[in-house]
Short mmCIF file of C-alpha atoms and ligand atoms in Angstrom, two decimals:
data_model
loop_
_atom_site.label_atom_id
_atom_site.label_comp_id
_atom_site.label_asym_id
_atom_site.label_seq_id
_atom_site.Cartn_x
_atom_site.Cartn_y
_atom_site.Cartn_z
CA MET A 37 0.00 0.00 0.00
CA SER A 38 1.41 3.42 -0.87
CA LYS A 39 2.04 5.80 2.00
CA LYS A 40 -0.20 8.84 2.53
CA LEU A 41 2.48 11.41 1.65
CA GLU A 42 4.30 9.42 -1.07
CA GLY A 43 5.71 11.84 -3.66
CA LYS A 44 5.13 14.90 -1.47
CA ILE A 45 7.84 17.36 -0.46
CA ALA A 46 7.73 19.00 2.97
CA LEU A 47 9.75 21.80 4.57
CA VAL A 48 9.75 21.95 8.38
CA THR A 49 11.31 25.06 9.92
CA GLY A 50 13.17 24.45 13.19
CA GLY A 51 13.29 20.72 12.56
CA SER A 52 16.47 19.77 14.39
CA ARG A 53 15.01 19.24 17.88
CA GLY A 54 11.77 19.01 19.81
CA ILE A 55 8.42 19.21 18.06
CA GLY A 56 9.93 20.06 14.65
CA ALA A 57 12.21 16.99 14.65
CA ALA A 58 9.24 14.75 15.52
CA ILE A 59 7.18 16.32 12.71
CA ALA A 60 10.01 15.83 10.18
CA LYS A 61 10.39 12.16 11.13
CA ARG A 62 6.65 11.52 11.06
CA LEU A 63 6.14 13.16 7.64
CA ALA A 64 9.07 11.08 6.31
CA ASP A 65 7.49 7.93 7.81
CA ASP A 66 4.33 8.82 5.89
CA GLY A 67 6.36 8.93 2.66
CA ALA A 68 7.32 12.61 2.22
CA SER A 69 10.80 13.84 1.35
CA VAL A 70 11.65 16.38 4.02
CA ALA A 71 13.83 19.48 4.32
CA ILE A 72 14.44 20.88 7.79
CA THR A 73 15.90 24.21 8.85
CA TYR A 74 17.80 25.04 12.03
CA SER A 75 19.62 28.07 13.38
CA LYS A 76 22.54 26.75 15.45
CA GLY A 77 22.34 23.01 15.99
CA SER A 78 24.01 21.55 12.90
CA ASP A 79 24.83 18.25 14.66
CA ALA A 80 21.25 17.83 15.87
CA ALA A 81 19.95 18.63 12.37
CA ALA A 82 22.36 16.11 10.81
CA SER A 83 21.16 13.41 13.21
CA VAL A 84 17.51 14.00 12.22
CA VAL A 85 18.52 13.68 8.55
CA LYS A 86 20.46 10.47 9.30
CA ALA A 87 17.54 8.97 11.25
CA ILE A 88 15.19 9.60 8.32
CA GLN A 89 17.69 8.18 5.80
CA ARG A 90 18.30 5.11 7.98
CA ASP A 91 14.56 4.41 7.76
CA GLY A 92 14.70 4.66 3.96
CA GLY A 93 13.50 8.25 3.63
CA LYS A 94 14.92 11.35 1.94
CA ALA A 95 15.92 14.41 3.96
CA ILE A 96 18.19 17.46 3.90
CA ALA A 97 19.08 20.05 6.54
CA ILE A 98 19.49 23.75 5.76
CA GLN A 99 20.91 26.36 8.11
CA ALA A 100 18.46 29.30 8.10
CA ASP A 101 17.70 31.56 11.06
CA ALA A 102 13.96 32.29 10.97
CA ALA A 103 14.71 35.94 11.76
CA ASP A 104 16.84 36.28 8.60
CA ALA A 105 14.45 36.82 5.67
CA GLU A 106 17.05 36.15 2.98
CA ALA A 107 18.11 32.89 4.64
CA VAL A 108 14.48 31.78 4.98
CA LYS A 109 13.77 32.51 1.29
CA ALA A 110 16.96 30.69 0.32
CA ALA A 111 15.87 27.66 2.38
CA VAL A 112 12.62 27.44 0.40
CA GLU A 113 14.52 27.71 -2.89
CA LYS A 114 17.07 25.07 -1.77
CA THR A 115 14.23 22.70 -0.89
CA VAL A 116 12.69 23.10 -4.35
CA ALA A 117 16.12 22.78 -6.00
CA ALA A 118 16.81 19.54 -4.10
CA PHE A 119 13.42 17.86 -4.49
CA GLY A 120 11.75 19.62 -7.45
CA GLN A 121 8.60 20.97 -5.76
CA LEU A 122 7.03 21.97 -2.42
CA ASP A 123 3.73 20.59 -1.14
CA VAL A 124 3.80 21.07 2.64
CA LEU A 125 5.24 23.93 4.69
CA VAL A 126 5.33 23.51 8.47
CA ASN A 127 6.12 26.82 10.19
CA ASN A 128 7.44 25.35 13.43
CA ALA A 129 10.51 27.45 14.36
CA GLY A 130 9.63 29.52 17.39
CA THR A 131 11.00 30.84 20.64
CA ALA A 132 10.04 32.45 23.95
CA PHE A 133 11.74 34.56 26.62
CA PRO A 134 9.75 33.73 29.76
CA LYS A 135 9.92 36.73 32.13
CA SER A 136 7.86 39.63 33.37
CA PHE A 137 6.73 41.85 30.46
CA GLU A 138 8.17 44.98 32.01
CA GLU A 139 11.61 43.35 32.13
CA ALA A 140 11.63 42.28 28.47
CA THR A 141 14.32 44.11 26.50
CA PRO A 142 13.67 45.67 23.07
CA GLU A 143 16.10 43.09 21.62
CA GLU A 144 14.06 40.22 23.10
CA LEU A 145 10.82 41.73 21.79
CA ASP A 146 12.32 42.09 18.29
CA ARG A 147 13.67 38.54 18.36
CA VAL A 148 10.39 36.88 19.38
CA ILE A 149 8.45 38.90 16.79
CA ASN A 150 11.01 38.27 14.05
CA ILE A 151 11.11 34.52 14.62
CA ASN A 152 7.51 33.75 15.57
CA ILE A 153 5.71 36.13 13.17
CA ARG A 154 7.97 37.70 10.55
CA GLY A 155 9.75 34.39 9.88
CA VAL A 156 6.36 32.74 9.34
CA PHE A 157 5.25 35.49 6.92
CA VAL A 158 8.46 35.28 4.90
CA ALA A 159 8.58 31.47 4.70
CA THR A 160 4.92 31.29 3.71
CA GLN A 161 5.28 33.92 0.97
CA ALA A 162 8.31 32.15 -0.47
CA ALA A 163 6.61 28.74 -0.30
CA LEU A 164 3.40 29.94 -1.96
CA LYS A 165 5.35 30.79 -5.12
CA HIS A 166 5.86 27.06 -5.60
CA MET A 167 2.64 25.60 -4.23
CA LYS A 168 -0.05 23.99 -6.35
CA SER A 169 -3.63 22.99 -5.54
CA GLY A 170 -3.69 20.42 -2.74
CA SER A 171 -0.72 21.95 -0.93
CA ARG A 172 -0.72 22.51 2.83
CA ILE A 173 0.51 25.37 5.00
CA ILE A 174 0.66 24.41 8.66
CA MET A 175 1.55 26.71 11.54
CA ILE A 176 2.70 25.58 14.95
CA GLY A 177 0.98 28.21 17.06
CA SER A 178 0.24 27.61 20.72
CA ALA A 179 -2.66 26.92 23.05
CA ILE A 180 -1.38 30.14 24.67
CA GLY A 181 -2.34 31.98 21.48
CA GLU A 182 -5.97 31.57 22.58
CA ARG A 183 -5.91 31.47 26.37
CA VAL A 184 -3.13 32.41 28.76
CA ALA A 185 -3.14 30.56 32.07
CA ALA A 186 0.02 32.02 33.63
CA PRO A 187 2.14 35.20 33.72
CA GLY A 188 5.55 35.52 32.06
CA LEU A 189 4.67 34.91 28.42
CA VAL A 190 3.13 38.20 27.26
CA PRO A 191 5.07 38.82 24.00
CA TYR A 192 5.04 35.10 23.17
CA ALA A 193 1.25 34.91 23.63
CA ALA A 194 0.85 37.99 21.43
CA THR A 195 2.91 36.41 18.63
CA LYS A 196 0.97 33.13 18.78
CA GLY A 197 -2.33 35.06 18.74
CA ALA A 198 -1.03 36.75 15.59
CA VAL A 199 -0.21 33.35 14.08
CA LYS A 200 -3.81 32.28 14.73
CA MET A 201 -5.28 35.27 12.86
CA PHE A 202 -2.66 34.98 10.11
CA THR A 203 -3.85 31.42 9.58
CA GLN A 204 -7.51 32.39 9.39
CA ALA A 205 -6.90 35.39 7.09
CA LEU A 206 -4.58 33.50 4.73
CA ALA A 207 -6.98 30.55 4.53
CA ARG A 208 -9.60 32.99 3.16
CA GLU A 209 -7.17 34.55 0.70
CA ILE A 210 -5.77 31.40 -0.89
CA GLY A 211 -8.65 28.94 -0.51
CA SER A 212 -9.56 29.49 -4.16
CA ARG A 213 -6.16 28.03 -5.10
CA GLY A 214 -7.02 24.77 -3.33
CA ILE A 215 -4.35 25.33 -0.69
CA THR A 216 -5.30 24.83 2.97
CA VAL A 217 -3.88 26.81 5.90
CA ASN A 218 -4.19 25.48 9.45
CA ASN A 219 -2.75 26.19 12.88
CA VAL A 220 -1.82 23.35 15.22
CA GLN A 221 -1.78 24.73 18.77
CA PRO A 222 0.24 22.61 21.23
CA GLY A 223 -0.23 22.73 24.96
CA PRO A 224 2.69 21.86 27.26
CA ILE A 225 4.96 19.52 25.30
CA ASP A 226 8.16 18.13 26.80
CA THR A 227 11.05 19.75 24.86
CA GLU A 228 14.14 21.85 25.63
CA LEU A 229 11.93 24.95 25.29
CA ASN A 230 9.43 23.65 27.87
CA PRO A 231 10.92 20.74 29.88
CA ALA A 232 8.42 18.57 31.77
CA ALA A 233 10.83 18.49 34.73
CA GLY A 234 11.23 21.64 36.81
CA ASP A 235 9.29 24.32 38.69
CA TRP A 236 7.95 25.98 35.55
CA ALA A 237 6.26 22.68 34.55
CA VAL A 238 4.21 22.13 37.71
CA PRO A 239 1.38 24.64 37.05
CA GLN A 240 1.30 23.77 33.35
CA LYS A 241 0.79 20.09 34.04
CA ALA A 242 -1.86 20.88 36.66
CA ALA A 243 -3.73 23.09 34.16
CA THR A 244 -4.29 20.18 31.74
CA ALA A 245 -7.35 17.92 31.98
CA LEU A 246 -5.13 14.86 31.49
CA ASN A 247 -2.70 15.98 34.23
CA ARG A 248 0.39 15.39 32.12
CA TYR A 249 2.72 16.96 29.57
CA GLY A 250 2.29 15.94 25.96
CA HIS A 251 4.85 14.06 23.86
CA VAL A 252 6.27 15.56 20.65
CA ASP A 253 4.77 12.64 18.68
CA GLU A 254 1.28 13.71 19.79
CA ILE A 255 1.79 17.01 17.94
CA ALA A 256 3.41 15.29 14.95
CA ALA A 257 0.32 13.04 14.64
CA MET A 258 -1.98 16.06 14.22
CA VAL A 259 0.42 17.67 11.74
CA ALA A 260 0.52 14.43 9.73
CA PHE A 261 -3.28 14.41 9.57
CA VAL A 262 -3.39 18.05 8.41
CA ALA A 263 -0.62 17.39 5.86
CA GLY A 264 -2.40 14.33 4.49
CA PRO A 265 -5.24 13.77 2.04
CA GLU A 266 -7.91 13.12 4.70
CA SER A 267 -7.87 16.75 5.89
CA SER A 268 -8.93 18.13 2.48
CA TYR A 269 -11.92 20.08 3.89
CA VAL A 270 -10.09 21.47 6.94
CA THR A 271 -8.82 25.04 6.49
CA GLY A 272 -8.55 28.17 8.60
CA ALA A 273 -8.76 25.92 11.66
CA ASN A 274 -7.00 26.23 15.00
CA LEU A 275 -6.42 22.65 16.09
CA THR A 276 -5.57 22.60 19.77
CA VAL A 277 -3.60 19.60 21.06
CA ASP A 278 -3.18 20.47 24.72
CA GLY A 279 -4.42 17.64 26.95
CA GLY A 280 -7.45 19.78 27.69
CA MET A 281 -5.52 22.78 29.04
CA ASN A 282 -7.86 25.25 27.33
CA ALA A 283 -11.02 23.23 27.99
P1 NDP B 240 12.70 23.68 20.96
O1 NDP B 240 13.38 24.88 21.49
O2 NDP B 240 12.77 22.41 21.70
O3 NDP B 240 13.17 23.42 19.44
C1 NDP B 240 13.17 24.52 18.57
C2 NDP B 240 13.61 24.11 17.20
O4 NDP B 240 13.55 25.26 16.37
C3 NDP B 240 15.04 23.62 17.13
O5 NDP B 240 15.16 22.73 16.06
C4 NDP B 240 15.81 24.91 16.86
O6 NDP B 240 17.02 24.68 16.18
C5 NDP B 240 14.85 25.63 15.95
N1 NDP B 240 14.98 27.07 16.04
C6 NDP B 240 14.97 27.84 17.15
N2 NDP B 240 15.15 29.13 16.81
C7 NDP B 240 15.27 29.14 15.47
C8 NDP B 240 15.48 30.16 14.52
N3 NDP B 240 15.64 31.43 14.89
N4 NDP B 240 15.56 29.84 13.23
C9 NDP B 240 15.44 28.54 12.82
N5 NDP B 240 15.25 27.54 13.67
C10 NDP B 240 15.17 27.83 14.97
O7 NDP B 240 11.16 24.14 20.78
P2 NDP B 240 9.82 23.27 20.71
O8 NDP B 240 10.02 22.06 19.90
O9 NDP B 240 9.27 23.16 22.08
O10 NDP B 240 8.86 24.31 19.95
C11 NDP B 240 8.59 24.22 18.56
C12 NDP B 240 7.38 25.11 18.25
O11 NDP B 240 6.28 24.70 19.04
C13 NDP B 240 7.60 26.59 18.57
O12 NDP B 240 6.97 27.38 17.60
C14 NDP B 240 6.92 26.76 19.91
O13 NDP B 240 6.49 28.07 20.14
C15 NDP B 240 5.75 25.80 19.72
N6 NDP B 240 5.13 25.38 20.98
C16 NDP B 240 5.82 24.62 21.89
C17 NDP B 240 5.23 24.23 23.06
C18 NDP B 240 5.91 23.40 24.08
O14 NDP B 240 5.35 23.23 25.18
N7 NDP B 240 7.09 22.85 23.83
C19 NDP B 240 3.84 24.64 23.37
C20 NDP B 240 3.21 25.43 22.35
C21 NDP B 240 3.85 25.77 21.20
P3 NDP B 240 18.43 25.33 16.72
O15 NDP B 240 18.83 24.53 17.91
O16 NDP B 240 19.37 25.19 15.59
O17 NDP B 240 18.12 26.76 17.04
#
């Protein structure tokens, strides 16, 4: 039986660790050839590529800081040059500077905006130049983009709220091209950005209905569904995968 994403080409930004690495591996398992970007972790990116190749898949890693528009555009072009087309873009690269809003520096505000919003705009624009009917644009927003349960994440929440409305607005604008745009919104997922061990994790875990952190594969599963043929009538949707945190 052919795999669901056989013949498809996917680009996952920030695919060297955490949620992005799990998404890249899952899309490759489903048959896609995958390009990942990273900013600093070339060894981690290379190990994701190796893991995919070991399982018989095709993958490449491209260094491209999401805050650097030229690098992001070049990453899209390199993906198309390597694999011939682009069918799925996963805007996963993102960051946060947890602290009181009044203590956030202008540099931190610029960085979180440039990575979480501007990087998403630039990658999406570049990808759309190559996308045909049936293609998929998938954001990794956040459950915090809809409801904020704790202090310390004001600029981050604002950027993820922007990602949510970007998704809805773009879905309206490009629906006539047969391209869907969706926003997967994780709750607390155990990664280096949000480790399940530590003081910061206690209230997050308690806020979920399932009383646990999520696993990166639980986000990758939703992304695989949205990337695949069965989600053909899903667009402009905010798909929250948060163990019931926002329930
Ligand atoms: P991690 O910090 O664990 O991993 C981030 C990944 O993105 C790494 O591969 C990293 O590569 C890459 N990355 C970071 N900054 C940049 C950049 N400027 N340009 C390109 N790549 C970059 O994060 P998570 O996996 O936890 O988060 C992934 C996404 O999920 C983010 O958008 C985050 O906001 C979102 N999210 C996460 C939640 C969680 O609880 N973990 C909850 C809700 C949303 P490198 O090491 O090279 O920088």
